[in-house]
Amino acid sequence: MVMTTKGYNVAVVGATGAVGEKMLETLKKKNFPINELHLLSSKRSAGKEVEFKGETYMVKEATPESFEGIQIALFSAGGSVSKQLAHEAVKRGAVVVDNTSAFRMDPDVPLVVPEVNENDIEKHNGIIANPNCSTIQMVAALKPIQDRFGLSRIIVSTYQAVSGAGAKAVDELQTQSQAYLNGEELNPEILPVGGEKHHYPIAFNALPQIDVFQDNGYTFEEVKMINETKKIMHDDSISVAATCVRLPFFSAHAESVYIEVDDANISVKDIQNAIKEADGIVLEDDPANQVYPTPLSAAGKAEVFVGRVRKDLDHDNGFHLWIVSDNLLKGAAWNSVQIAESLIKNNWL
Amino acid sequence: MVMTTKGYNVAVVGATGAVGEKMLETLKKKNFPINELHLLSSKRSAGKEVEFKGETYMVKEATPESFEGIQIALFSAGGSVSKQLAHEAVKRGAVVVDNTSAFRMDPDVPLVVPEVNENDIEKHNGIIANPNCSTIQMVAALKPIQDRFGLSRIIVSTYQAVSGAGAKAVDELQTQSQAYLNGEELNPEILPVGGEKHHYPIAFNALPQIDVFQDNGYTFEEVKMINETKKIMHDDSISVAATCVRLPFFSAHAESVYIEVDDANISVKDIQNAIKEADGIVLEDDPANQVYPTPLSAAGKAEVFVGRVRKDLDHDNGFHLWIVSDNLLKGAAWNSVQIAESLIKNNWL
């Protein structure tokens, strides 16, 4: 691909969604080199107007022809749209960064967190997948530990924000919270999973279901964390277990993570140093001064925050960590745009 | 002790607090045999009037003399009150059921969850300790598993309600939630820990600190879960790890628990059956129909609810569970009154 004088022709598919909005914010914040910007969506959202850097864009329905002349297409309009249109985009010469689960486990598609496995991008055949939000922040924080001390086991329990379930789930938390405070009925309609048979209140509650259940009793969110982690970290032998829980806050996921490293002689300080020196990861860990990350403190920021690093009291190679990051930024839009930047910087388009 | 015709002389210390209120509710609900009821509190709350079974009681300041003639004293007015007055009550002939952390790890004091170690009550020397709320529900659910299959390891991440931090924390969540929805400032003053240097918003947030930090980086809540579990389950060799997190809901704690059993040949069904047949524990576990417990569904109920039982995908002896119970009922008042009932039923007063 030859770069035009001004930049690249970029399409954002799902421009009006919760992640799409953050995509545009991130493109702006990173001053991404854009020649033409095309905002696309499902038929339902087409016709909306969206502002970007002072100009107003009309959102158009995404069709195969929408990708003529597009060099980079950022998809976040749901798995079915990606399955339908990503290959059409590639056929027309675009490289697709896909933020859905459609192609993540496809052996032909790199699954990338740039801080962890940037070089996998080079092997792409037109599509690069952006991992699940809860996976991204965890592997980003654990990669420097894996590199230095080896990593054999992960057990994670998540504390996930409603924005990961989309704009309607955000509205539902807001509306339900007010109803609860007013002593009114809660009428759940979206969470835990839009389209599922049963809905439960999220306001002042905790729902141990994110995405649909699989036959083995794990939710698809849990399966995603398990499988994606092994693929991104290039190690099928790491044992990974996950329990995913939706909670009543708006932005940023938190994770209570237990790990086992290969080197039983390392200390909390060693883990902290590995994290401190890694790109994109911020150590916020000073118990004596009550310093640790929280969803509210991490929301709106691009980094992954780590605190509460402790050595297990019974297993010398065991450590506990608390990992927090904005699920719509590093967990989605920020990571996608990082992949696009890497494509350009490394001439991998 | 000789039972009077009507029942026992009972003192409730801390009668105006969040747990005290539930103590009275539980005594009423269980139709506990009471002759005289004495409601006691710190100086600050003395003089308040409280209703019980249609009669109005004046709350009096607890002093050593308050316990003259008392047979059963239920303490939940904070550790310092218990340290000051529990032995005074015992000196005067009362048996104390203490719901604070004051005596829990004292080798001379039984620490009891009746479903787990009721017989320990017999060894009391006047004081029986009620465990920490997050410990009670976990050991209650794990005991039937330990009995049948052996138990070698527990890793728990908690999702804890604000009512565990007292009535002021409940008010704070309520006030802050409304302020957040109104776009106003949050002004945290209580949580994570009243009296600590720093306070953080709990509304629409998650705070990975419950109680104060110890030198090893664990919070006291985490240390309590670890030590109390070993004492109640009579097995110092079980390895226990805990990460405790305060969340924006009012009642009932949830726990994501990973366990390792001795018998690697058992199935999810075996675990479910053990739970189903245990007293006081309710299995709510049917993923195909989205059946699992949540804080809102468990609040106000006396049982411990278990769902999301899954086999670990890498370790044949590993299982994951989701355990939910009302922290003020089974986690505090209900368990205390159960201990008092056991004292009577078994003639252990």
Coordinates of C-alpha atoms in Angstrom, one line a residue, chain B:
Chain B
M1 CA -28.3 -22.9 83.9
V2 CA -31.9 -23.6 84.7
M3 CA -34.4 -22.5 82.1
T4 CA -37.0 -20.2 83.5
T5 CA -40.6 -20.9 82.6
K6 CA -40.7 -18.4 79.8
G7 CA -37.2 -18.7 78.5
Y8 CA -33.7 -17.1 78.9
N9 CA -32.5 -13.7 79.9
V10 CA -30.9 -12.4 76.7
A11 CA -28.8 -9.3 76.1
V12 CA -28.2 -7.9 72.6
V13 CA -25.2 -5.6 72.7
G14 CA -25.1 -3.2 69.8
A15 CA -28.9 -3.4 69.4
T16 CA -29.1 -0.3 67.2
G17 CA -26.5 -1.3 64.7
A18 CA -27.0 -3.0 61.3
V19 CA -26.3 -6.4 62.7
G20 CA -28.1 -5.8 66.0
E21 CA -31.3 -5.0 64.1
K22 CA -31.0 -8.3 62.2
M23 CA -30.3 -10.1 65.6
L24 CA -33.7 -8.9 66.8
E25 CA -35.4 -9.9 63.6
T26 CA -33.8 -13.3 63.8
L27 CA -34.7 -13.8 67.5
K28 CA -38.3 -13.0 66.5
K29 CA -38.4 -15.1 63.4
K30 CA -37.0 -18.1 65.2
N31 CA -39.3 -17.5 68.1
F32 CA -36.3 -17.7 70.4
P33 CA -37.3 -18.5 74.0
I34 CA -36.8 -15.2 75.8
N35 CA -37.6 -14.4 79.4
E36 CA -36.1 -10.9 79.7
L37 CA -34.7 -9.0 76.7
H38 CA -32.0 -6.4 77.4
L39 CA -31.0 -4.1 74.6
L40 CA -27.6 -2.6 75.1
S41 CA -25.3 -0.3 73.2
S42 CA -22.4 2.2 73.4
K43 CA -23.0 5.4 75.3
R44 CA -23.7 7.2 72.0
S45 CA -26.7 5.1 71.1
A46 CA -28.1 4.7 74.6
G47 CA -31.6 6.1 75.1
K48 CA -32.9 5.1 71.7
E49 CA -36.2 3.1 71.6
V50 CA -36.5 -0.1 69.8
E51 CA -39.5 -2.3 69.2
F52 CA -39.6 -6.1 69.6
K53 CA -42.7 -8.2 69.3
G54 CA -44.9 -5.2 69.9
E55 CA -43.1 -4.0 73.0
T56 CA -40.9 -0.9 73.1
Y57 CA -37.5 -1.3 74.7
M58 CA -35.2 1.5 75.9
V59 CA -31.6 0.9 74.7
K60 CA -29.2 1.2 77.7
E61 CA -25.5 1.8 77.8
A62 CA -23.7 -1.5 78.2
T63 CA -21.7 -1.6 81.5
P64 CA -20.3 -4.6 83.4
E65 CA -23.3 -4.5 85.6
S66 CA -25.7 -4.7 82.6
F67 CA -25.0 -8.5 82.5
E68 CA -26.2 -9.4 86.0
G69 CA -28.8 -12.1 85.6
I70 CA -28.1 -12.4 81.8
Q71 CA -27.8 -16.0 80.5
I72 CA -27.1 -15.3 76.8
A73 CA -25.3 -12.2 75.5
L74 CA -25.1 -11.6 71.7
F75 CA -22.4 -9.0 71.1
S76 CA -22.1 -7.0 67.9
A77 CA -21.0 -3.6 68.9
G78 CA -17.4 -3.7 67.6
G79 CA -14.2 -5.3 68.8
S80 CA -13.4 -2.8 71.5
V81 CA -16.7 -3.2 73.2
S82 CA -16.3 -7.0 73.1
K83 CA -12.8 -6.8 74.5
Q84 CA -14.0 -4.5 77.3
L85 CA -17.2 -6.3 78.3
A86 CA -17.4 -9.9 77.1
H87 CA -15.3 -11.2 80.1
E88 CA -17.4 -9.1 82.4
A89 CA -20.5 -10.7 81.1
V90 CA -19.0 -14.2 81.5
K91 CA -17.9 -13.3 85.0
R92 CA -21.6 -12.6 85.8
G93 CA -22.7 -16.0 84.4
A94 CA -23.6 -15.2 80.8
V95 CA -22.5 -17.1 77.8
V96 CA -21.3 -14.7 75.1
V97 CA -21.8 -15.2 71.4
D98 CA -19.4 -12.6 70.0
N99 CA -19.9 -11.3 66.4
T100 CA -16.7 -9.2 66.3
S101 CA -13.1 -10.3 65.5
A102 CA -12.0 -9.7 69.1
F103 CA -11.7 -13.4 70.1
R104 CA -12.0 -15.3 66.9
M105 CA -8.4 -16.6 66.8
D106 CA -8.1 -17.1 70.6
P107 CA -7.3 -20.8 71.0
D108 CA -9.6 -20.7 74.1
V109 CA -12.6 -19.6 72.1
P110 CA -14.5 -21.8 69.7
L111 CA -15.2 -20.2 66.3
V112 CA -18.4 -21.7 65.1
V113 CA -20.5 -22.2 62.0
P114 CA -23.1 -24.7 63.3
E115 CA -23.4 -26.6 60.0
V116 CA -19.6 -27.0 60.1
N117 CA -18.3 -27.5 63.6
E118 CA -21.3 -27.3 66.0
N119 CA -19.5 -29.6 68.5
D120 CA -16.8 -27.1 69.1
I121 CA -19.4 -25.0 71.0
E122 CA -19.3 -27.6 73.9
K123 CA -15.7 -26.6 74.7
H124 CA -16.5 -23.0 75.3
N125 CA -15.3 -21.2 78.4
G126 CA -18.0 -18.6 78.3
I127 CA -17.3 -17.1 74.9
I128 CA -18.1 -18.4 71.4
A129 CA -17.0 -16.4 68.4
N130 CA -19.1 -15.9 65.3
P131 CA -16.8 -15.9 62.3
N132 CA -16.4 -13.1 59.7
C133 CA -19.3 -12.9 57.3
S134 CA -17.3 -13.8 54.1
T135 CA -15.8 -16.8 55.9
I136 CA -19.1 -18.2 57.2
Q137 CA -20.8 -18.6 53.8
M138 CA -17.7 -20.1 52.2
V139 CA -17.0 -22.7 54.9
A140 CA -20.8 -23.6 55.1
A141 CA -20.8 -24.4 51.4
L142 CA -17.4 -26.1 51.4
K143 CA -17.9 -28.3 54.4
P144 CA -20.0 -31.0 52.7
I145 CA -17.4 -31.1 49.9
Q146 CA -14.6 -31.5 52.5
D147 CA -16.4 -34.3 54.3
R148 CA -17.0 -36.3 51.1
F149 CA -14.0 -35.6 48.9
G150 CA -11.3 -34.0 51.0
L151 CA -10.3 -30.4 50.5
S152 CA -6.7 -29.2 50.0
R153 CA -6.9 -25.8 48.5
I154 CA -9.2 -22.7 48.3
I155 CA -8.6 -19.5 46.3
V156 CA -11.4 -17.0 46.8
S157 CA -12.2 -13.6 45.3
T158 CA -15.1 -11.8 47.0
Y159 CA -17.8 -9.5 45.9
Q160 CA -18.9 -7.9 49.1
A161 CA -21.9 -5.7 50.0
V162 CA -21.6 -2.3 51.7
S163 CA -23.8 -3.4 54.6
G164 CA -20.8 -5.3 55.9
A165 CA -19.2 -1.9 56.7
G166 CA -22.1 -0.8 58.7
A167 CA -25.1 1.5 58.4
K168 CA -23.1 4.6 57.5
A169 CA -21.6 2.8 54.5
V170 CA -25.1 1.8 53.4
D171 CA -26.1 5.5 53.6
E172 CA -22.9 6.5 51.7
L173 CA -23.7 4.1 48.8
Q174 CA -27.2 5.5 48.6
T175 CA -26.2 9.1 48.8
Q176 CA -23.3 8.7 46.4
S177 CA -25.3 6.8 43.8
Q178 CA -27.9 9.5 43.7
A179 CA -25.2 12.2 43.5
Y180 CA -23.5 10.3 40.6
L181 CA -26.8 10.0 38.7
N182 CA -27.3 13.8 39.2
G183 CA -23.8 14.6 38.0
E184 CA -22.8 15.9 41.4
E185 CA -19.6 15.4 43.4
L186 CA -19.3 12.2 45.4
N187 CA -17.4 13.3 48.6
P188 CA -16.4 9.9 50.0
E189 CA -16.1 9.9 53.8
I190 CA -16.6 6.3 55.0
L191 CA -15.5 3.6 52.5
P192 CA -13.3 1.6 52.0
V193 CA -12.7 1.8 55.8
G194 CA -14.1 4.2 58.3
G195 CA -11.3 6.0 60.1
E196 CA -8.7 5.3 57.4
K197 CA -6.7 8.2 55.9
H198 CA -8.1 7.9 52.3
H199 CA -11.7 7.4 51.2
Y200 CA -12.8 6.5 47.7
P201 CA -16.2 6.5 46.0
I202 CA -18.1 3.2 46.2
A203 CA -20.9 4.3 43.9
F204 CA -20.4 2.7 40.5
N205 CA -17.0 1.5 41.5
A206 CA -15.1 -1.5 43.1
L207 CA -12.7 -1.1 46.0
P208 CA -10.1 -3.8 46.5
Q209 CA -9.7 -3.0 50.2
I210 CA -11.9 -4.3 53.1
D211 CA -10.5 -3.5 56.5
V212 CA -6.9 -2.2 57.0
F213 CA -3.7 -3.5 55.3
Q214 CA -1.3 -5.8 57.0
D215 CA 2.5 -5.7 56.5
N216 CA 2.3 -8.6 54.0
G217 CA 0.1 -6.6 51.7
Y218 CA -3.0 -8.6 52.6
T219 CA -6.0 -6.7 54.1
F220 CA -7.2 -7.8 57.5
E221 CA -10.4 -9.1 55.9
E222 CA -8.3 -11.4 53.7
V223 CA -6.3 -12.5 56.7
K224 CA -9.5 -13.3 58.6
M225 CA -10.8 -15.4 55.7
I226 CA -7.6 -17.3 55.6
N227 CA -7.1 -18.0 59.3
E228 CA -10.7 -18.5 60.3
T229 CA -11.3 -21.0 57.5
K230 CA -8.5 -23.2 58.8
K231 CA -9.7 -23.0 62.4
I232 CA -13.3 -23.7 61.6
M233 CA -12.5 -26.5 59.2
H234 CA -10.0 -28.0 61.7
D235 CA -7.3 -28.3 59.0
D236 CA -4.2 -26.0 59.1
S237 CA -2.9 -27.8 56.0
I238 CA -5.6 -26.4 53.6
S239 CA -4.0 -23.7 51.6
V240 CA -6.3 -20.6 51.5
A241 CA -5.9 -17.5 49.5
A242 CA -8.3 -14.5 49.5
T243 CA -8.8 -11.3 47.6
C244 CA -11.6 -9.2 49.1
V245 CA -13.4 -6.5 47.2
R246 CA -16.1 -4.0 48.2
L247 CA -18.8 -3.4 45.6
P248 CA -21.8 -1.1 45.1
F249 CA -24.6 -3.3 46.3
F250 CA -26.4 -3.2 49.7
S251 CA -26.9 -6.8 50.9
A252 CA -25.4 -10.2 50.4
H253 CA -21.8 -11.1 49.6
A254 CA -20.9 -13.2 46.6
E255 CA -17.7 -15.3 46.2
S256 CA -15.9 -16.8 43.2
V257 CA -14.3 -19.8 44.8
Y258 CA -11.7 -22.2 43.3
I259 CA -11.1 -25.4 45.2
E260 CA -9.0 -28.5 44.9
V261 CA -10.3 -31.7 46.4
D262 CA -8.4 -34.9 47.2
D263 CA -10.5 -37.1 45.0
A264 CA -9.7 -36.3 41.3
N265 CA -12.4 -38.7 40.0
I266 CA -15.4 -36.8 41.1
S267 CA -17.7 -34.9 38.8
V268 CA -19.7 -31.6 39.0
K269 CA -22.7 -33.8 39.8
D270 CA -20.9 -35.2 42.8
I271 CA -20.2 -31.7 44.1
Q272 CA -23.8 -30.6 43.4
N273 CA -25.2 -33.6 45.2
A274 CA -23.0 -33.0 48.3
I275 CA -24.3 -29.4 48.4
K276 CA -27.9 -30.3 47.7
E277 CA -28.0 -32.7 50.7
A278 CA -26.4 -30.3 53.2
D279 CA -28.4 -28.4 55.8
G280 CA -28.7 -24.6 55.2
I281 CA -27.2 -24.7 51.7
V282 CA -29.3 -24.3 48.6
L283 CA -28.1 -25.4 45.1
E284 CA -29.2 -22.9 42.5
D285 CA -27.3 -24.2 39.5
D286 CA -28.9 -24.7 36.1
P287 CA -26.9 -22.8 33.4
A288 CA -29.2 -23.9 30.6
N289 CA -32.0 -22.0 32.3
Q290 CA -29.8 -19.2 33.5
V291 CA -30.3 -20.2 37.1
Y292 CA -27.6 -19.0 39.6
P293 CA -27.7 -17.0 42.8
T294 CA -27.1 -13.2 42.9
P295 CA -26.8 -10.7 45.8
L296 CA -30.3 -9.4 45.1
S297 CA -31.8 -12.9 45.0
A298 CA -30.1 -14.0 48.2
A299 CA -30.7 -10.8 50.3
G300 CA -33.1 -11.3 53.2
K301 CA -32.8 -15.1 53.1
A302 CA -31.1 -17.2 55.8
E303 CA -29.5 -19.9 53.5
V304 CA -26.2 -20.0 51.6
F305 CA -26.8 -20.3 47.9
V306 CA -24.4 -22.1 45.5
G307 CA -24.3 -22.0 41.7
R308 CA -22.0 -22.1 38.7
V309 CA -20.3 -25.3 39.8
R310 CA -17.7 -26.2 37.1
K311 CA -14.8 -28.6 36.8
D312 CA -11.5 -26.9 36.1
L313 CA -10.5 -27.5 32.5
D314 CA -6.8 -28.3 33.3
H315 CA -6.9 -29.8 36.8
D316 CA -9.1 -32.9 37.4
N317 CA -9.3 -32.2 41.1
G318 CA -10.2 -28.5 40.6
F319 CA -13.7 -27.0 40.8
H320 CA -15.1 -23.5 40.6
L321 CA -18.2 -22.3 42.6
W322 CA -20.2 -19.1 43.1
I323 CA -21.4 -18.8 46.7
V324 CA -23.9 -16.1 47.7
S325 CA -25.5 -15.3 51.1
D326 CA -26.9 -12.4 53.1
N327 CA -23.9 -11.1 55.0
L328 CA -26.1 -9.8 57.9
L329 CA -28.1 -13.0 58.3
K330 CA -26.1 -16.2 57.8
G331 CA -23.0 -14.0 57.8
A332 CA -23.8 -12.5 61.2
A333 CA -27.1 -12.4 63.1
W334 CA -28.6 -15.8 61.9
N335 CA -25.4 -17.6 62.6
S336 CA -25.1 -16.0 66.1
V337 CA -28.6 -17.0 67.0
Q338 CA -28.0 -20.5 65.6
I339 CA -25.1 -20.8 68.1
A340 CA -27.4 -19.6 70.9
E341 CA -30.0 -22.2 69.9
S342 CA -27.3 -24.9 69.9
L343 CA -26.2 -23.9 73.4
I344 CA -29.8 -24.5 74.6
K345 CA -30.6 -27.5 72.6
N346 CA -27.4 -29.4 73.7
N347 CA -27.4 -28.2 77.2
W348 CA -24.1 -26.4 76.7
L349 CA -24.9 -23.1 78.4

